[in-house]
Every structure is written in C-alpha cells, then in structure tokens.
Coordinates of C-alpha atoms in Angstrom, one line a residue:
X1 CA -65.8 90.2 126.0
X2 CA -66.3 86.9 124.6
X3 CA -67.8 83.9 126.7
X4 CA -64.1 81.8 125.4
X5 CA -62.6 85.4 127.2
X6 CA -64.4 84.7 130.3
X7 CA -63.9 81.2 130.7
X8 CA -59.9 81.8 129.9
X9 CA -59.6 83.9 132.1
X10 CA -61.7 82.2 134.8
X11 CA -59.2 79.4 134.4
X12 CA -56.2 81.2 134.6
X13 CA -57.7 82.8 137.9
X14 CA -58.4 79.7 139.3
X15 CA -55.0 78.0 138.4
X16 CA -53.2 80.9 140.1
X17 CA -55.3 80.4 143.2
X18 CA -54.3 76.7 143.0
X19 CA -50.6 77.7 142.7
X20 CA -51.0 79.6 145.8
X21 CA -52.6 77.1 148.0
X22 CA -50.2 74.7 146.5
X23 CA -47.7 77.3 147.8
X24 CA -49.1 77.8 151.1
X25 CA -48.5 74.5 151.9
X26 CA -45.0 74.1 151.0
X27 CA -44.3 77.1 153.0
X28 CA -46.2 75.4 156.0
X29 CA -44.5 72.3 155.5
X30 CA -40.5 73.8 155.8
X31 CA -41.3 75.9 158.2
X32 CA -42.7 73.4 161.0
X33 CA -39.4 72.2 162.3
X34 CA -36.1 73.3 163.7
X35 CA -34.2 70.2 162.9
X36 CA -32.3 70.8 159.8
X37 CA -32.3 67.5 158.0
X38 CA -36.2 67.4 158.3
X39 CA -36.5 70.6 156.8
X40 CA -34.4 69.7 154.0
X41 CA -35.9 66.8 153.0
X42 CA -39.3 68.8 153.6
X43 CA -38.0 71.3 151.1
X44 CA -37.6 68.9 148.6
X45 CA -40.5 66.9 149.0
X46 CA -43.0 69.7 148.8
X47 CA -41.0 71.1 145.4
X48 CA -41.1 68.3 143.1
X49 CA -44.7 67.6 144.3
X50 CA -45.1 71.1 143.2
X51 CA -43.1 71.3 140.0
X52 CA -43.9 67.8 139.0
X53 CA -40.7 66.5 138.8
X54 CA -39.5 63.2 139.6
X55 CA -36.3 63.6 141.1
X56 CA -34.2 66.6 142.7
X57 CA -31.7 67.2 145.5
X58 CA -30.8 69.7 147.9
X59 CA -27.7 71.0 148.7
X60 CA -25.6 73.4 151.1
X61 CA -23.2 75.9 150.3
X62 CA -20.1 76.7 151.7
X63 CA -19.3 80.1 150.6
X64 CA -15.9 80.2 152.1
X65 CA -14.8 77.1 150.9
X66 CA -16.7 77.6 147.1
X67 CA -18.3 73.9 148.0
X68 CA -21.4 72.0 147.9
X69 CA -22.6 69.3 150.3
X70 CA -25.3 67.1 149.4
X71 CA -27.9 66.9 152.5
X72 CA -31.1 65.6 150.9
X73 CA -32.3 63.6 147.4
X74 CA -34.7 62.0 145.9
X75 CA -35.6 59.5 142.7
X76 CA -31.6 59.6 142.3
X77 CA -29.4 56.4 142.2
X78 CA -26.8 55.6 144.5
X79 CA -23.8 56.0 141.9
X80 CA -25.1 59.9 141.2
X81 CA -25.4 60.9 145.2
X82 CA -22.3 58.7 146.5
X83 CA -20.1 61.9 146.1
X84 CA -21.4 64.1 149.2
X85 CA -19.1 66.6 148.6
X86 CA -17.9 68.8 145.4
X87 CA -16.5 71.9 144.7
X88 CA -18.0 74.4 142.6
X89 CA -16.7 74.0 138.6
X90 CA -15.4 77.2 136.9
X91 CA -17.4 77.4 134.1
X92 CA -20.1 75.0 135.2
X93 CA -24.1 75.3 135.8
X94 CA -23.9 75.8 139.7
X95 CA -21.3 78.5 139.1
X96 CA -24.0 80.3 136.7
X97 CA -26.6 79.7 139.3
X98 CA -24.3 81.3 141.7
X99 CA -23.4 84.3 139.8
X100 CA -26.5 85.1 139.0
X101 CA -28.4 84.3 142.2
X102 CA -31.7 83.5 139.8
X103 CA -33.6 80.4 139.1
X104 CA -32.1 78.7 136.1
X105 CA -33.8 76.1 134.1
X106 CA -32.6 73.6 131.0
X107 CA -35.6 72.3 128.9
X108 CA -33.3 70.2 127.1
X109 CA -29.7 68.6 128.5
X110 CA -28.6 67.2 125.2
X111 CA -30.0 70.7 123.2
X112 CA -27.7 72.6 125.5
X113 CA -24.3 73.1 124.5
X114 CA -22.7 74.3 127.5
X115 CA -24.2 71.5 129.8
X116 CA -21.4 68.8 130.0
X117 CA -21.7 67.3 133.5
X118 CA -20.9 63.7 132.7
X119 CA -22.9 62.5 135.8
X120 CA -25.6 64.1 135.3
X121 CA -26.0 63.0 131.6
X122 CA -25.2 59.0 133.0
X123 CA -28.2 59.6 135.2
X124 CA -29.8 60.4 131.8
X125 CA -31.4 63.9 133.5
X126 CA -32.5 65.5 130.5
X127 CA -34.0 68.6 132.1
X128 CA -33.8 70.3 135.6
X129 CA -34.5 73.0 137.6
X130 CA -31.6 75.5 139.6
X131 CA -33.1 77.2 142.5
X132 CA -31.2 79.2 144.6
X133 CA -31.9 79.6 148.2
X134 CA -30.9 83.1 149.3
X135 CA -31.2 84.3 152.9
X136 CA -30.1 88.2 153.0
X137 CA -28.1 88.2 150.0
X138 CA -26.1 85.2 150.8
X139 CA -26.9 81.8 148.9
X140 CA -27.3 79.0 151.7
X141 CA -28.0 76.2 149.5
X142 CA -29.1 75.6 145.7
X143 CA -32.3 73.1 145.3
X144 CA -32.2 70.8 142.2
X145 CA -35.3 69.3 140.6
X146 CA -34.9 66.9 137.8
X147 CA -36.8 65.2 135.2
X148 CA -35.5 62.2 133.0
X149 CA -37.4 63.6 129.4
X150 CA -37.1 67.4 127.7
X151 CA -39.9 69.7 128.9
X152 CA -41.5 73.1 128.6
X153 CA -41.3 74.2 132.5
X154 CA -44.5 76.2 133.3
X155 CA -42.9 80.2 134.0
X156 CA -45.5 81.0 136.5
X157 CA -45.0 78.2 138.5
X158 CA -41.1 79.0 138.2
X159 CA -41.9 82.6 139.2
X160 CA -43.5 81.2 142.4
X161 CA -40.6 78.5 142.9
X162 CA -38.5 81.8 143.8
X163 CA -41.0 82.4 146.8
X164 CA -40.8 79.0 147.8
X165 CA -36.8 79.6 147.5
X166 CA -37.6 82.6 150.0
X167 CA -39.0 80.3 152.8
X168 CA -36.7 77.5 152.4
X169 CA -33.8 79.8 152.7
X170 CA -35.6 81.1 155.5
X171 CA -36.1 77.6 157.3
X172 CA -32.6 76.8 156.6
X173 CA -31.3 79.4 158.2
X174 CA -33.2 78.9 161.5
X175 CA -32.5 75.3 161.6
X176 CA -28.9 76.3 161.0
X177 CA -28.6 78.8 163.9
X178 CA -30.8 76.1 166.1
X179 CA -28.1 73.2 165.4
X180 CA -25.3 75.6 166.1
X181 CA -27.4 76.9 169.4
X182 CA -27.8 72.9 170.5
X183 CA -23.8 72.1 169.8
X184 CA -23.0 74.9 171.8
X185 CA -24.8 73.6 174.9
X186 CA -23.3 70.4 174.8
X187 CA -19.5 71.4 173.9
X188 CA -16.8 72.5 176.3
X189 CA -15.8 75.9 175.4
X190 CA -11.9 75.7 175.9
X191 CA -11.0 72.6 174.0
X192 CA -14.1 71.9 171.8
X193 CA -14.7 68.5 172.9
X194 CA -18.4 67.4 174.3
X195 CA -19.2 68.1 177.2
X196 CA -19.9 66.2 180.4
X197 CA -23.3 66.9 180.5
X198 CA -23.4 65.6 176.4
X199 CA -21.4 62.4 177.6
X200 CA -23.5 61.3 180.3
X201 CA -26.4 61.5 177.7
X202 CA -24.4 59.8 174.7
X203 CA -22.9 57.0 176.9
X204 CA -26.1 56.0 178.1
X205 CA -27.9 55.8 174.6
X206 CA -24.5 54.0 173.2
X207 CA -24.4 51.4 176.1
X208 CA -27.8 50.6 174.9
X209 CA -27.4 50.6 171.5
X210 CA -24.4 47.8 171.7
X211 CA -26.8 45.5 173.7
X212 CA -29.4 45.9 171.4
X213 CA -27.4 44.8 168.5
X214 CA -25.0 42.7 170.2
X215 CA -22.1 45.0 169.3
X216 CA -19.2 45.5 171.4
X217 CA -18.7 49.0 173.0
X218 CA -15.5 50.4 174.6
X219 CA -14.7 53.3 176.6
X220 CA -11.0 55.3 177.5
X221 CA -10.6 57.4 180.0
X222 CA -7.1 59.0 180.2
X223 CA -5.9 62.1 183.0
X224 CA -3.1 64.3 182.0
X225 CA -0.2 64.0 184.8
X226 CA 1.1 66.4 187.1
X227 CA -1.3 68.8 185.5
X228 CA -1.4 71.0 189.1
X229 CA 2.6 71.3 189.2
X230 CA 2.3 72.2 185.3
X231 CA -0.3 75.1 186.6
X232 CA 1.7 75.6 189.1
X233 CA 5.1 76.4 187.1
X234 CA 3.9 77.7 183.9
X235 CA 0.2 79.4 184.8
X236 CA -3.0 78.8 184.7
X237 CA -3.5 80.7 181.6
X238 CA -0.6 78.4 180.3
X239 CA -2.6 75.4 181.5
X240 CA -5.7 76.5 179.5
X241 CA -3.5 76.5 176.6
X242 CA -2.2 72.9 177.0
X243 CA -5.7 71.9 177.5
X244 CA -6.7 73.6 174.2
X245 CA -3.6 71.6 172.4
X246 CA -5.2 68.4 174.7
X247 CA -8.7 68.6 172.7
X248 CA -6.9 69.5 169.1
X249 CA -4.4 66.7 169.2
X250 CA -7.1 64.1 170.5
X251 CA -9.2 64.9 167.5
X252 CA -6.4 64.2 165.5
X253 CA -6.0 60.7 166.5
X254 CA -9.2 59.1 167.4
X255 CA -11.1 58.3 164.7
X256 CA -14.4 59.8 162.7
X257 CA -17.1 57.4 164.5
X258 CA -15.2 58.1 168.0
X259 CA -16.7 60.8 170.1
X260 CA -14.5 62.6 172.7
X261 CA -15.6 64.6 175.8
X262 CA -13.6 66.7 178.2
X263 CA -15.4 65.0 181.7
X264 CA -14.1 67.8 183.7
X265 CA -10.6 69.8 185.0
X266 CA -8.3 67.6 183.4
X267 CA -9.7 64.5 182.6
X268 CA -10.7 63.3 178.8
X269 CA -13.0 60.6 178.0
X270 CA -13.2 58.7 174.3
X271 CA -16.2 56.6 173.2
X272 CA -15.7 53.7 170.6
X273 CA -18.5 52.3 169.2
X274 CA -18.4 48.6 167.7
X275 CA -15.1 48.5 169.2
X276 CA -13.1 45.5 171.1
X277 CA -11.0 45.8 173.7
X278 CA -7.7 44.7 172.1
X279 CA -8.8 47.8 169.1
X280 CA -9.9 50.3 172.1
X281 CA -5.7 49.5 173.4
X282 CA -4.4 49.9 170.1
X283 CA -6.3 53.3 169.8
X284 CA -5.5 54.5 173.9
X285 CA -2.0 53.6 172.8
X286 CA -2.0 56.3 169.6
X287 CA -3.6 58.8 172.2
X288 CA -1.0 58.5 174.8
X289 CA 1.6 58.5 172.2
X290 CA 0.3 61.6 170.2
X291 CA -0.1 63.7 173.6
X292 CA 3.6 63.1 175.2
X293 CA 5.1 63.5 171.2
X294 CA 2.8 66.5 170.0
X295 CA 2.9 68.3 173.5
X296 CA 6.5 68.1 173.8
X297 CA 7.0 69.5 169.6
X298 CA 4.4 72.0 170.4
X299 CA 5.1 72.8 174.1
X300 CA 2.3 76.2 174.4
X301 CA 3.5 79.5 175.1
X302 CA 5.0 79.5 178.5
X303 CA 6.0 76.1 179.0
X304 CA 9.2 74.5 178.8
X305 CA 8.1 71.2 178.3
X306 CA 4.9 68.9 177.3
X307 CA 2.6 66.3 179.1
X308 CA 2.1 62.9 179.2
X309 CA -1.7 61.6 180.3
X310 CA -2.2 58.4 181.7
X311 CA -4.9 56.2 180.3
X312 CA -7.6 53.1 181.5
X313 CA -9.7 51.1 178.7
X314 CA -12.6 48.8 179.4
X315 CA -14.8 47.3 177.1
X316 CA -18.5 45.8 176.8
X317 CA -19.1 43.1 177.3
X318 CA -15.7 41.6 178.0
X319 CA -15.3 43.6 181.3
X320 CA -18.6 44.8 182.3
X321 CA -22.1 44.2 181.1
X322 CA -23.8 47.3 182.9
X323 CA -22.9 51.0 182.2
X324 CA -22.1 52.0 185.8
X325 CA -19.9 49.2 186.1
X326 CA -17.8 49.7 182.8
X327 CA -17.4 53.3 184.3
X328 CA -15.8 52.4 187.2
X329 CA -13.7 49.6 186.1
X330 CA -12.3 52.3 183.7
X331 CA -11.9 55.2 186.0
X332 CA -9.9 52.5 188.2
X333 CA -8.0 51.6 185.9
X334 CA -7.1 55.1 185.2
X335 CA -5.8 55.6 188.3
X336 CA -3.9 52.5 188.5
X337 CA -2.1 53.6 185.6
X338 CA -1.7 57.2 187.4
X339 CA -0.1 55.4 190.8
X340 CA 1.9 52.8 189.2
X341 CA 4.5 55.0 187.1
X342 CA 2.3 57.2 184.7
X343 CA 2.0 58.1 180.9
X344 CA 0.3 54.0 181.0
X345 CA -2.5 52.7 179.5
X346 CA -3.8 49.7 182.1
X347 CA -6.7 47.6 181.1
X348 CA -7.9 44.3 183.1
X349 CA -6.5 41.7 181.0
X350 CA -3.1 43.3 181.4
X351 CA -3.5 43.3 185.4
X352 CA -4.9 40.0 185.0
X353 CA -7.8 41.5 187.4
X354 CA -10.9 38.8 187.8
X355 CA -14.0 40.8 185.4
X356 CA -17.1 41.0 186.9

C-alpha cells in the first residue's frame, strides 16, 4: 500500500471519528431536558451546526389530522414561518418524506422539477435537507435544514443525520409524554378545565405579571344555581354530566388568552389577562348567556331542563391592588349575585360599593 493509500485512509478514519464525536454531542444535547420546546430548538441547533447549513426548522406531525405545526426555526424570515400550521400537500415534498419514512435531500431547488413550493422558492432556499423523525414506526416530526445556494450534501454525514433522527425522535417523545404527564396534574378530570391547585399557582404569577407591566388584570368567578336540587332531581351522575357540558361550553366562549379553572364542586373561575373591567363584564355577560342558552338546547341525559350560574367580576387595579383582596371582592360579589335573584353578573361599580 501506497504512502497516498495510508494517508487517505488515515483521513477518512479520522473524519469518521470526528463525525461521531460531532454526533455524540448532538445526542447529549437533545436528550438533557424534558421540556419540549428546549429540546426542539436543541434539535435544530446541534443539526445545522452539524450539517453546515444555515437555516432549518422543525416541525410536528399530526398523523390523525395529516398536519404539520411549526415548533422551532432558524435563519428563516418572518413571512416564511408566520404560517404555524399546514396540512400536508398531495403530491408535495413532505408527503414524499412521509411515504417513504427516509431522509430526503434536493441539491438543487430550481434543477428539480417536481419542487414547486412557492414559499420556499420566495425564501430563495435553493437546497435542503428532509429528515424524518420516527419513534417506533410512527413519524413524530420532520426536521428541515436549508441552505440558500446548490450543494453536494456529504452521504456520510447524511447517513449519520438518520442516527441523530433516532435520538431526536426519541427526546421528542419523552418530552411529549412529560408535557402530557404535567397537564394532567394540573387539569380537573371531569370537565377539563385547570385545576385549583393550577389556579392558585397561575393567579399568583398573573397578579404579578400585571403590576410589573402596569397591565390591567381581571378575574370572574361564576357558581352554577340550585346545583344541589339539580343533583337532587336528576342524579348525581346527571350532575357530572352538566358539569362536563359547564367546562365545554365555557371554552367555547372565553377567549384563547383566557384560562379557566374549575375551583371546586361547582364553582368556575376565568382569568383575563390585560383585561378591564368594563371588557371582563362584557365577557361574564357571554358566559352567563352561553350557560342558561346552551344548557337548556342541550339539557344532558336525565334532565329536564338546564342551568343558569351566577357570576362576580373584579378587576386590577380598579377594585383591588393586592391578590387576596381581588379574590374576595369577587367571591362577594358572587354571592351577591347568588342572594339577590340569580343567573346575575354583579361587579362594584354596578352596586356602587366604595373600592378599597
């Protein structure tokens, strides 16, 4: 063997070795944290360092609903990752990558015939990188490294991009299952809502957020009436049910920054962030609307007839400027409401009750 032999293959040796290390890591890096977003953006980080590429993006699949959603990026502009969301084209590149379940590269956009994603070509990507991540035969996700000029990618550092798809499918998964394990601790079983435990936490760390940046902060607190004579004629297996109908229909109204918690028996709790009093009315009015119109359209099985809840609102800082205060203002209020007539929302200004 020649001494050119030798030293070739010394090199190829020791760029192997390299790859490895390089790979080592990468699997070190998305495998050190439970928290899904981290390891997402880990995943990405550590494989354009390692393929060289400039930009890329990772995304999740939703095999049941053939859709992607966009959860990490990088080197992209904000007119090619402002649509979070897509579902998969017929036809397309992510389909292929899909199908086949095998890393899929494109040396050349404008070479390639069937490549016609208008968006992509805007961005001027001119050649990428498909890697699917694949956790026991099911595709989680599908990473996406990009480059803005044609290239010759490197097969053996492809061939150990598919490992690196191994362990990021892997974290994935964990931080998935560790997400869905935390949600289930702080969520009511029966209607879905948060929890009691979850709002103490999330109404302390709101209540400080809207003094730290001087935004207002309102709370509703609404009680469903006669809820012991509706268990009382109909069941309490009936009552589960309305309570069920409770968390779906209050969903339905609030809106997507509001966060609702079921506080305990029958008793339901909204938080508004950067929300006034005269909007938090406006919205307790929707909820006590929506509950005595969809309850009585959709009495549950059992009952002859729906519910009506009544409601208090209070606000920060218009009504109390400590969190302990705005609590009870509002659960007074909520029982005003309950012992002057019912299916009422009260708030001060309406009672014309001095603020504190």
């Amino acid at each position: 063997m020649s001494q050119c032999d030798c030293n070739s293959q010394k090199e190829s040796l020791e760029s192997q070795v390299k790859g490895l290390k390089d790979l080592i890591e990468v699997a070190k890096a998305v495998v050190s944290t439970l928290d899904l977003d981290t390891v997402l953006q880990a995943i990405l980080t550590s494989a354009m360092r390692f393929a060289g590429t400039p930009a890329g993006s990772v995304a999740l699949y939703y095999d049941a609903r053939r859709e992607l959603s966009l959860h990490a990026h990088s080197g992209l502009t904000a007119d090619f990752v402002k649509k979070e969301r897509w579902e998969v084209t017929p036809g397309g590149l992510t389909e292929q990558v899909l199908l086949a379940g095998e890393i899929f590269y494109i040396e050349d956009t404008q070479q390639t015939p069937f490549f016609k994603n208008p968006i992509a070509l805007k961005e001027g990507i001119r050649s990428l990188v498909c890697v699917p991540l694949v956790f026991q035969e099911r595709i989680v996700g599908i990473l996406y490294l990009d480059d803005f000029e044609p290239r010759c990618f490197d097969r053996d550092k492809l061939n150990l991009l598919s490992i690196l798809a191994s362990f990021a499918a892997m974290a994935i998964h964990n931080a998935t299952l560790h997400k869905r394990t935390k949600l289930l601790a702080i969520t009511d079983s029966l209607t879905g809502l948060h929890n009691h435990r979850y709002f103490k936490q999330y109404f302390r760390q709101e209540m400080a957020r809207a003094k730290r940046y001087h935004k207002p902060f309102s709370i509703i607190m609404m009680d469903v009436d006669d809820f012991k004579s509706y268990n009382d004629s109909f069941g309490h297996a009936t009552g589960d049910r309305l309570l069920e109908l409770m968390g779906e229909l209050i969903l339905q109204t609030i809106r997507s920054v509001d966060v609702a918690f079921r506080y305990g028996g029958e008793e339901f709790i909204v938080l508004l962030p950067e929300t006034r009093l005269d909007q938090a009315i406006l919205a307790a009015e929707r909820l006590r609307d929506s509950v005595q119109q969809g309850t009585a359209k959709r009495p549950v099985d059992g009952a002859s007839r729906g519910v009506t809840v009544s409601i208090g609102v209070a606000s920060y800082p218009d009504n109390a400027d400590k969190m302990d205060e705005l609590f009870n203002i509002v659960d007074s209020l909520l029982y005003l409401a309950k012992r002057r007539g019912k299916n009422k929302v009260y708030h001060q200004e309406s009672l014309q009750i001095p603020k504190k």
